[in-house]
Amino acid sequence: MKNSLFKAATLCLSVAVLGACSKDKTTGSNLNAGSSSPAKNPIEQLRTFKRQIESVKAHPEERTGETITLSEALWDIENTFNLNYSDAEQYYGQINNHEFTLALPVAENQEVLVYDAVNLYSEVVSQARAALVSDTFDEKGVVSLTIKEVEDYNGSMRITFTGKTGERSNYNPPIAHVDGPFGVDDNWMFAAPLGKCDDPDIPSGADEQLQEHLFAELIEPYTDAGSGYRNIYVNRLHFTFDGTNYTNLYYATGTDDMCIDHIYLNDYYYAEKTIISRTIPEQYHLEGYSPISIEIKGNVLTEPSALTHKNEIEYGIRLRVSTDEFGETKDLMSE
């Protein structure tokens, strides 16, 4: 019988962060199985796994008995991938979600061979690359990779990974107004590409406009890592919510009127900004976390019939690493 490791305290991030081991909260938050905080310094743990990868690649025939805990292996794989391939300080106009499941042999004491952990990491890179290849974007990039679920299955662990890929976009930062970012000419249909209320030929919508403004406000003012260093984001957390979870967000009963006046767009902007920057961090005790990805999509509900905006927000803890030691962000397509 499957035994979900979300029930195990050693792998349940929500024990440390939320005080409970529930995967899905009423806000639709999706907590990662693999992002438990490492016992050692996170930079040192990344450094150690980097050496282990190099050692296994140099001597693939030597299956040594060196082991690490399952929780360490999961943390290493997820965060090393994001260290190498995730370009979080980049705006993505469109985002695709991918999911794949891989197996990892685990001993009864919940330890895994370093050899197996490194091989699983290589499989993750291959699967993620295949997902990125399948995208039809012109300027492809990796937004993030997280571990969605870990299950005990027939003597090994089945690990489900979820990845976000996107199209890099050099958008023009929106101009804010005194009373809000949206002015009198910003009356938009609820979702892209329906356009403005009086101009359907503009391939955008209220969801995309909110996403761009919130990115510019909450993510774009990056902290400069300094010469010879770059920022990375570890312990990724993913939250999903819409107008059914929080008040003051866009939620319209019926589907007859899809136009959103700029005055209300400003209201929704400030409501979403508050939820992303204050409500969720306070609700889930996300000390040290920053939003690194904001995706907002129009959503048509059927029971009851309504329109709303689905928000998918990803957070991470910012760390600074040396580019001499860890290199620059890698292009997953070029390796």
mmCIF file of C-alpha atoms in Angstrom:
data_model
loop_
_atom_site.group_PDB
_atom_site.id
_atom_site.type_symbol
_atom_site.label_atom_id
_atom_site.label_comp_id
_atom_site.label_asym_id
_atom_site.label_seq_id
_atom_site.Cartn_x
_atom_site.Cartn_y
_atom_site.Cartn_z
ATOM 1 C CA MET A 1 0.000 0.000 0.000
ATOM 2 C CA LYS A 2 1.258 3.464 -0.801
ATOM 3 C CA ASN A 3 2.425 5.437 2.194
ATOM 4 C CA SER A 4 2.599 9.142 1.464
ATOM 5 C CA LEU A 5 5.631 10.745 3.005
ATOM 6 C CA PHE A 6 3.675 13.913 3.543
ATOM 7 C CA LYS A 7 2.682 12.120 6.766
ATOM 8 C CA ALA A 8 6.291 11.756 7.885
ATOM 9 C CA ALA A 9 7.640 14.540 10.052
ATOM 10 C CA THR A 10 11.123 14.237 8.627
ATOM 11 C CA LEU A 11 9.953 15.192 5.150
ATOM 12 C CA CYS A 12 7.026 17.437 5.858
ATOM 13 C CA LEU A 13 8.034 21.037 5.360
ATOM 14 C CA SER A 14 4.711 22.125 6.762
ATOM 15 C CA VAL A 15 5.747 20.894 10.216
ATOM 16 C CA ALA A 16 8.420 23.560 10.263
ATOM 17 C CA VAL A 17 6.555 26.189 8.289
ATOM 18 C CA LEU A 18 2.871 25.665 8.884
ATOM 19 C CA GLY A 19 2.683 23.508 11.983
ATOM 20 C CA ALA A 20 0.759 20.795 10.115
ATOM 21 C CA CYS A 21 1.354 18.157 7.452
ATOM 22 C CA SER A 22 -1.577 18.873 5.156
ATOM 23 C CA LYS A 23 -0.611 19.118 1.488
ATOM 24 C CA ASP A 24 -3.559 21.266 0.419
ATOM 25 C CA LYS A 25 -4.793 24.202 2.433
ATOM 26 C CA THR A 26 -8.062 26.078 2.040
ATOM 27 C CA THR A 27 -6.175 28.675 0.022
ATOM 28 C CA GLY A 28 -5.116 26.000 -2.448
ATOM 29 C CA SER A 29 -1.482 26.114 -1.358
ATOM 30 C CA ASN A 30 0.683 23.259 -2.601
ATOM 31 C CA LEU A 31 3.568 22.563 -0.236
ATOM 32 C CA ASN A 32 6.658 20.859 -1.578
ATOM 33 C CA ALA A 33 7.755 17.507 -0.220
ATOM 34 C CA GLY A 34 11.407 18.080 -0.950
ATOM 35 C CA SER A 35 12.023 21.564 0.362
ATOM 36 C CA SER A 36 12.633 20.742 4.006
ATOM 37 C CA SER A 37 15.345 22.960 5.437
ATOM 38 C CA PRO A 38 18.765 21.295 5.403
ATOM 39 C CA ALA A 39 20.439 20.537 8.710
ATOM 40 C CA LYS A 40 23.674 22.154 7.502
ATOM 41 C CA ASN A 41 24.338 25.500 5.898
ATOM 42 C CA PRO A 42 22.461 25.478 2.551
ATOM 43 C CA ILE A 43 25.447 26.779 0.572
ATOM 44 C CA GLU A 44 27.630 24.078 2.116
ATOM 45 C CA GLN A 45 25.016 21.440 1.253
ATOM 46 C CA LEU A 46 24.879 22.647 -2.359
ATOM 47 C CA ARG A 47 28.665 22.613 -2.432
ATOM 48 C CA THR A 48 28.784 19.041 -1.086
ATOM 49 C CA PHE A 49 26.255 17.707 -3.602
ATOM 50 C CA LYS A 50 28.129 19.476 -6.408
ATOM 51 C CA ARG A 51 31.276 17.551 -5.430
ATOM 52 C CA GLN A 52 29.284 14.310 -5.233
ATOM 53 C CA ILE A 53 27.898 14.847 -8.742
ATOM 54 C CA GLU A 54 31.383 15.509 -10.074
ATOM 55 C CA SER A 55 32.743 12.396 -8.337
ATOM 56 C CA VAL A 56 30.041 10.072 -9.704
ATOM 57 C CA LYS A 57 30.435 11.501 -13.212
ATOM 58 C CA ALA A 58 34.203 11.023 -13.049
ATOM 59 C CA HIS A 59 33.900 7.412 -11.800
ATOM 60 C CA PRO A 60 30.479 6.125 -12.944
ATOM 61 C CA GLU A 61 31.519 2.501 -12.420
ATOM 62 C CA GLU A 62 32.309 2.979 -8.722
ATOM 63 C CA ARG A 63 29.090 2.420 -6.808
ATOM 64 C CA THR A 64 30.366 3.354 -3.355
ATOM 65 C CA GLY A 65 28.459 2.789 -0.124
ATOM 66 C CA GLU A 66 28.310 6.496 0.750
ATOM 67 C CA THR A 67 24.798 7.448 1.861
ATOM 68 C CA ILE A 68 22.737 10.501 2.716
ATOM 69 C CA THR A 69 19.264 10.801 4.206
ATOM 70 C CA LEU A 70 16.256 10.800 1.913
ATOM 71 C CA SER A 71 15.318 14.326 2.974
ATOM 72 C CA GLU A 72 18.840 15.538 2.149
ATOM 73 C CA ALA A 73 18.717 13.853 -1.263
ATOM 74 C CA LEU A 74 15.395 15.469 -2.119
ATOM 75 C CA TRP A 75 16.595 18.885 -1.011
ATOM 76 C CA ASP A 76 19.862 18.460 -2.927
ATOM 77 C CA ILE A 77 18.173 17.456 -6.182
ATOM 78 C CA GLU A 78 15.532 20.169 -6.187
ATOM 79 C CA ASN A 79 17.753 23.039 -5.109
ATOM 80 C CA THR A 80 20.776 22.038 -7.212
ATOM 81 C CA PHE A 81 18.583 21.944 -10.306
ATOM 82 C CA ASN A 82 17.220 25.411 -9.547
ATOM 83 C CA LEU A 83 20.727 26.657 -8.802
ATOM 84 C CA ASN A 84 21.924 25.477 -12.205
ATOM 85 C CA TYR A 85 18.978 26.088 -14.521
ATOM 86 C CA SER A 86 16.313 28.326 -12.953
ATOM 87 C CA ASP A 87 16.419 31.977 -13.989
ATOM 88 C CA ALA A 88 14.082 33.437 -11.381
ATOM 89 C CA GLU A 89 15.115 37.059 -11.967
ATOM 90 C CA GLN A 90 13.446 37.131 -15.355
ATOM 91 C CA TYR A 91 9.945 38.025 -16.473
ATOM 92 C CA TYR A 92 8.029 35.248 -18.242
ATOM 93 C CA GLY A 93 5.039 36.355 -20.279
ATOM 94 C CA GLN A 94 3.690 32.817 -20.644
ATOM 95 C CA ILE A 95 4.215 29.829 -18.359
ATOM 96 C CA ASN A 96 3.728 26.095 -18.945
ATOM 97 C CA ASN A 97 3.466 23.443 -16.239
ATOM 98 C CA HIS A 98 5.059 20.008 -16.606
ATOM 99 C CA GLU A 99 4.977 16.954 -14.350
ATOM 100 C CA PHE A 100 6.901 13.689 -14.272
ATOM 101 C CA THR A 101 7.497 10.870 -11.788
ATOM 102 C CA LEU A 102 10.766 9.023 -11.129
ATOM 103 C CA ALA A 103 11.854 6.307 -8.703
ATOM 104 C CA LEU A 104 14.609 6.334 -6.065
ATOM 105 C CA PRO A 105 15.793 3.236 -4.120
ATOM 106 C CA VAL A 106 15.639 3.876 -0.362
ATOM 107 C CA ALA A 107 16.835 1.711 2.521
ATOM 108 C CA GLU A 108 14.652 0.906 5.516
ATOM 109 C CA ASN A 109 16.481 3.524 7.588
ATOM 110 C CA GLN A 110 15.398 6.197 5.080
ATOM 111 C CA GLU A 111 18.885 6.588 3.626
ATOM 112 C CA VAL A 112 19.840 6.545 -0.039
ATOM 113 C CA LEU A 113 23.099 5.927 -1.840
ATOM 114 C CA VAL A 114 24.788 9.080 -3.068
ATOM 115 C CA TYR A 115 25.272 7.195 -6.344
ATOM 116 C CA ASP A 116 21.491 6.767 -6.695
ATOM 117 C CA ALA A 117 20.765 10.376 -5.710
ATOM 118 C CA VAL A 118 23.183 11.675 -8.342
ATOM 119 C CA ASN A 119 21.699 9.393 -11.000
ATOM 120 C CA LEU A 120 18.212 10.595 -10.092
ATOM 121 C CA TYR A 121 19.408 14.176 -10.472
ATOM 122 C CA SER A 122 20.665 13.321 -13.979
ATOM 123 C CA GLU A 123 17.275 11.801 -14.828
ATOM 124 C CA VAL A 124 15.531 14.942 -13.565
ATOM 125 C CA VAL A 125 17.707 17.102 -15.822
ATOM 126 C CA SER A 126 16.886 14.861 -18.806
ATOM 127 C CA GLN A 127 13.147 14.906 -18.121
ATOM 128 C CA ALA A 128 13.142 18.667 -17.595
ATOM 129 C CA ARG A 129 15.071 19.177 -20.822
ATOM 130 C CA ALA A 130 12.542 17.054 -22.727
ATOM 131 C CA ALA A 131 9.724 19.137 -21.254
ATOM 132 C CA LEU A 132 11.438 22.351 -22.288
ATOM 133 C CA VAL A 133 12.011 20.993 -25.810
ATOM 134 C CA SER A 134 8.274 20.284 -26.077
ATOM 135 C CA ASP A 135 7.414 23.936 -25.452
ATOM 136 C CA THR A 136 6.609 26.039 -28.493
ATOM 137 C CA PHE A 137 8.060 29.243 -27.057
ATOM 138 C CA ASP A 138 10.667 31.140 -29.054
ATOM 139 C CA GLU A 139 12.684 32.272 -26.017
ATOM 140 C CA LYS A 140 12.465 29.328 -23.627
ATOM 141 C CA GLY A 141 13.550 29.362 -20.026
ATOM 142 C CA VAL A 142 13.178 27.434 -16.769
ATOM 143 C CA VAL A 143 11.144 29.180 -14.089
ATOM 144 C CA SER A 144 11.342 26.570 -11.354
ATOM 145 C CA LEU A 145 11.363 22.903 -10.382
ATOM 146 C CA THR A 146 9.783 21.569 -7.198
ATOM 147 C CA ILE A 147 8.986 18.186 -5.685
ATOM 148 C CA LYS A 148 5.234 17.802 -5.567
ATOM 149 C CA GLU A 149 4.828 14.435 -3.863
ATOM 150 C CA VAL A 150 6.865 11.528 -2.502
ATOM 151 C CA GLU A 151 5.322 8.082 -2.084
ATOM 152 C CA ASP A 152 6.587 4.769 -0.752
ATOM 153 C CA TYR A 153 5.829 2.292 -3.526
ATOM 154 C CA ASN A 154 6.982 -1.348 -3.663
ATOM 155 C CA GLY A 155 10.207 -0.818 -1.770
ATOM 156 C CA SER A 156 11.304 2.390 -3.466
ATOM 157 C CA MET A 157 10.186 6.001 -3.510
ATOM 158 C CA ARG A 158 8.128 7.445 -6.336
ATOM 159 C CA ILE A 159 8.907 11.132 -6.573
ATOM 160 C CA THR A 160 6.679 13.447 -8.573
ATOM 161 C CA PHE A 161 8.342 16.593 -9.856
ATOM 162 C CA THR A 162 6.510 19.615 -11.157
ATOM 163 C CA GLY A 163 8.296 22.139 -13.323
ATOM 164 C CA LYS A 164 7.468 25.546 -14.695
ATOM 165 C CA THR A 165 8.890 26.653 -18.021
ATOM 166 C CA GLY A 166 8.185 29.938 -19.709
ATOM 167 C CA GLU A 167 8.806 32.371 -22.519
ATOM 168 C CA ARG A 168 11.260 35.101 -21.581
ATOM 169 C CA SER A 169 9.732 38.475 -22.293
ATOM 170 C CA ASN A 170 11.403 41.893 -22.452
ATOM 171 C CA TYR A 171 8.270 43.770 -21.512
ATOM 172 C CA ASN A 172 8.085 47.500 -20.896
ATOM 173 C CA PRO A 173 7.593 48.178 -17.159
ATOM 174 C CA PRO A 174 4.124 49.677 -16.618
ATOM 175 C CA ILE A 175 3.812 53.298 -15.532
ATOM 176 C CA ALA A 176 2.112 53.706 -12.163
ATOM 177 C CA HIS A 177 -0.486 56.393 -11.488
ATOM 178 C CA VAL A 178 -1.048 58.270 -8.258
ATOM 179 C CA ASP A 179 -4.203 56.391 -7.343
ATOM 180 C CA GLY A 180 -3.048 53.072 -8.777
ATOM 181 C CA PRO A 181 -1.250 51.572 -11.753
ATOM 182 C CA PHE A 182 -4.348 51.594 -13.981
ATOM 183 C CA GLY A 183 -5.664 54.762 -15.615
ATOM 184 C CA VAL A 184 -8.844 55.734 -17.439
ATOM 185 C CA ASP A 185 -7.691 53.990 -20.620
ATOM 186 C CA ASP A 186 -7.137 50.685 -18.802
ATOM 187 C CA ASN A 187 -10.554 49.074 -18.968
ATOM 188 C CA TRP A 188 -9.713 45.468 -19.829
ATOM 189 C CA MET A 189 -11.622 42.287 -20.527
ATOM 190 C CA PHE A 190 -11.078 39.792 -17.720
ATOM 191 C CA ALA A 191 -8.560 37.578 -19.538
ATOM 192 C CA ALA A 192 -6.014 37.646 -22.359
ATOM 193 C CA PRO A 193 -6.229 37.730 -25.334
ATOM 194 C CA LEU A 194 -9.695 39.302 -25.229
ATOM 195 C CA GLY A 195 -8.222 42.821 -25.272
ATOM 196 C CA LYS A 196 -9.576 46.064 -23.914
ATOM 197 C CA CYS A 197 -13.269 46.574 -23.355
ATOM 198 C CA ASP A 198 -13.381 48.989 -26.305
ATOM 199 C CA ASP A 199 -10.575 47.432 -28.361
ATOM 200 C CA PRO A 200 -10.590 43.628 -28.729
ATOM 201 C CA ASP A 201 -7.627 43.725 -31.132
ATOM 202 C CA ILE A 202 -5.083 44.227 -28.347
ATOM 203 C CA PRO A 203 -3.937 40.675 -27.416
ATOM 204 C CA SER A 204 -3.920 41.138 -23.660
ATOM 205 C CA GLY A 205 -6.360 41.181 -20.766
ATOM 206 C CA ALA A 206 -6.858 42.128 -17.130
ATOM 207 C CA ASP A 207 -5.115 38.968 -15.901
ATOM 208 C CA GLU A 208 -1.970 39.647 -17.926
ATOM 209 C CA GLN A 209 -1.974 43.337 -16.981
ATOM 210 C CA LEU A 210 -2.223 42.510 -13.273
ATOM 211 C CA GLN A 211 0.584 39.964 -13.644
ATOM 212 C CA GLU A 212 2.910 42.513 -15.281
ATOM 213 C CA HIS A 213 2.220 45.245 -12.722
ATOM 214 C CA LEU A 214 2.667 42.911 -9.753
ATOM 215 C CA PHE A 215 5.906 41.549 -11.211
ATOM 216 C CA ALA A 216 7.233 45.093 -11.579
ATOM 217 C CA GLU A 217 6.230 45.953 -8.015
ATOM 218 C CA LEU A 218 7.135 42.798 -6.096
ATOM 219 C CA ILE A 219 9.839 40.965 -8.055
ATOM 220 C CA GLU A 220 11.682 43.216 -10.495
ATOM 221 C CA PRO A 221 13.526 45.379 -7.901
ATOM 222 C CA TYR A 222 16.190 42.676 -7.477
ATOM 223 C CA THR A 223 18.857 42.826 -4.791
ATOM 224 C CA ASP A 224 22.223 43.210 -6.492
ATOM 225 C CA ALA A 225 24.386 40.217 -5.622
ATOM 226 C CA GLY A 226 27.601 42.150 -6.243
ATOM 227 C CA SER A 227 30.511 41.530 -8.572
ATOM 228 C CA GLY A 228 31.461 37.859 -8.837
ATOM 229 C CA TYR A 229 28.240 36.640 -7.237
ATOM 230 C CA ARG A 230 24.683 35.857 -8.262
ATOM 231 C CA ASN A 231 21.400 35.361 -6.453
ATOM 232 C CA ILE A 232 19.818 31.921 -6.165
ATOM 233 C CA TYR A 233 16.521 30.931 -4.561
ATOM 234 C CA VAL A 234 16.202 27.749 -2.481
ATOM 235 C CA ASN A 235 13.352 25.947 -0.686
ATOM 236 C CA ARG A 236 10.757 26.825 -3.330
ATOM 237 C CA LEU A 237 7.110 26.993 -2.197
ATOM 238 C CA HIS A 238 4.085 27.172 -4.478
ATOM 239 C CA PHE A 239 0.668 28.644 -3.643
ATOM 240 C CA THR A 240 -2.500 28.726 -5.749
ATOM 241 C CA PHE A 241 -5.544 30.873 -4.995
ATOM 242 C CA ASP A 242 -8.393 32.768 -6.648
ATOM 243 C CA GLY A 243 -11.467 34.783 -5.763
ATOM 244 C CA THR A 244 -13.017 31.801 -3.993
ATOM 245 C CA ASN A 245 -10.205 31.739 -1.400
ATOM 246 C CA TYR A 246 -9.718 35.398 -0.513
ATOM 247 C CA THR A 247 -12.008 38.427 -0.468
ATOM 248 C CA ASN A 248 -11.471 41.541 -2.607
ATOM 249 C CA LEU A 249 -10.093 39.551 -5.549
ATOM 250 C CA TYR A 250 -11.795 39.504 -8.941
ATOM 251 C CA TYR A 251 -14.880 37.267 -8.805
ATOM 252 C CA ALA A 252 -17.890 37.938 -11.060
ATOM 253 C CA THR A 253 -20.997 35.783 -10.964
ATOM 254 C CA GLY A 254 -22.172 34.725 -14.384
ATOM 255 C CA THR A 255 -20.237 35.170 -17.602
ATOM 256 C CA ASP A 256 -22.174 37.922 -19.351
ATOM 257 C CA ASP A 257 -20.047 40.939 -18.369
ATOM 258 C CA MET A 258 -16.335 40.287 -18.839
ATOM 259 C CA CYS A 259 -15.216 43.931 -18.781
ATOM 260 C CA ILE A 260 -13.317 45.209 -15.729
ATOM 261 C CA ASP A 261 -13.228 48.961 -15.191
ATOM 262 C CA HIS A 262 -9.830 50.462 -14.323
ATOM 263 C CA ILE A 263 -11.088 51.571 -10.907
ATOM 264 C CA TYR A 264 -11.825 47.967 -9.946
ATOM 265 C CA LEU A 265 -8.568 46.789 -11.516
ATOM 266 C CA ASN A 266 -6.730 49.040 -9.074
ATOM 267 C CA ASP A 267 -8.713 47.481 -6.227
ATOM 268 C CA TYR A 268 -7.787 43.970 -7.372
ATOM 269 C CA TYR A 269 -4.162 45.017 -7.839
ATOM 270 C CA TYR A 270 -3.824 46.223 -4.258
ATOM 271 C CA ALA A 271 -5.704 43.189 -2.923
ATOM 272 C CA GLU A 272 -3.409 40.766 -4.757
ATOM 273 C CA LYS A 273 -0.326 42.736 -3.749
ATOM 274 C CA THR A 274 -1.362 42.503 -0.091
ATOM 275 C CA ILE A 275 -2.079 38.765 -0.302
ATOM 276 C CA ILE A 276 1.230 37.993 -2.042
ATOM 277 C CA SER A 277 3.487 40.268 -0.005
ATOM 278 C CA ARG A 278 1.855 40.085 3.432
ATOM 279 C CA THR A 279 -1.129 37.743 3.891
ATOM 280 C CA ILE A 280 0.447 34.480 2.675
ATOM 281 C CA PRO A 281 3.860 35.124 4.306
ATOM 282 C CA GLU A 282 2.148 35.896 7.622
ATOM 283 C CA GLN A 283 -0.394 33.085 7.321
ATOM 284 C CA TYR A 284 2.265 30.460 6.632
ATOM 285 C CA HIS A 285 5.172 32.006 8.558
ATOM 286 C CA LEU A 286 7.368 32.359 5.468
ATOM 287 C CA GLU A 287 10.258 34.082 7.178
ATOM 288 C CA GLY A 288 12.962 35.061 4.708
ATOM 289 C CA TYR A 289 10.896 34.145 1.631
ATOM 290 C CA SER A 290 10.356 36.382 -1.392
ATOM 291 C CA PRO A 291 7.992 35.958 -4.363
ATOM 292 C CA ILE A 292 9.936 34.856 -7.450
ATOM 293 C CA SER A 293 7.173 33.984 -9.909
ATOM 294 C CA ILE A 294 3.669 35.400 -10.417
ATOM 295 C CA GLU A 295 1.257 33.844 -12.896
ATOM 296 C CA ILE A 296 -2.318 35.137 -13.204
ATOM 297 C CA LYS A 297 -4.810 33.547 -15.579
ATOM 298 C CA GLY A 298 -8.485 34.180 -16.184
ATOM 299 C CA ASN A 299 -10.589 31.224 -15.097
ATOM 300 C CA VAL A 300 -14.201 30.353 -15.920
ATOM 301 C CA LEU A 301 -15.957 28.467 -13.109
ATOM 302 C CA THR A 302 -18.976 26.296 -13.808
ATOM 303 C CA GLU A 303 -20.481 25.472 -10.401
ATOM 304 C CA PRO A 304 -21.584 28.126 -9.794
ATOM 305 C CA SER A 305 -21.049 29.984 -13.042
ATOM 306 C CA ALA A 306 -18.491 32.713 -12.403
ATOM 307 C CA LEU A 307 -15.320 34.422 -13.616
ATOM 308 C CA THR A 308 -12.207 34.828 -11.491
ATOM 309 C CA HIS A 309 -8.426 35.100 -11.699
ATOM 310 C CA LYS A 310 -6.337 32.080 -10.763
ATOM 311 C CA ASN A 311 -3.069 33.069 -9.094
ATOM 312 C CA GLU A 312 -0.026 30.791 -8.965
ATOM 313 C CA ILE A 313 2.707 32.322 -6.817
ATOM 314 C CA GLU A 314 6.106 30.839 -6.125
ATOM 315 C CA TYR A 315 8.390 31.883 -3.282
ATOM 316 C CA GLY A 316 12.019 31.158 -2.461
ATOM 317 C CA ILE A 317 14.741 32.114 0.004
ATOM 318 C CA ARG A 318 17.390 34.267 -1.639
ATOM 319 C CA LEU A 319 21.042 33.277 -1.178
ATOM 320 C CA ARG A 320 24.214 34.640 -2.758
ATOM 321 C CA VAL A 321 26.703 32.274 -4.407
ATOM 322 C CA SER A 322 30.073 32.778 -6.048
ATOM 323 C CA THR A 323 30.042 32.495 -9.839
ATOM 324 C CA ASP A 324 33.641 31.256 -9.719
ATOM 325 C CA GLU A 325 32.485 28.234 -7.718
ATOM 326 C CA PHE A 326 28.962 27.580 -9.027
ATOM 327 C CA GLY A 327 29.078 29.318 -12.418
ATOM 328 C CA GLU A 328 26.359 31.323 -14.108
ATOM 329 C CA THR A 329 22.835 30.030 -14.718
ATOM 330 C CA LYS A 330 23.016 27.261 -17.324
ATOM 331 C CA ASP A 331 20.944 26.926 -20.462
ATOM 332 C CA LEU A 332 19.153 23.581 -20.132
ATOM 333 C CA MET A 333 18.810 23.374 -23.930
ATOM 334 C CA SER A 334 22.513 23.779 -24.667
ATOM 335 C CA GLU A 335 23.867 20.892 -22.572
#
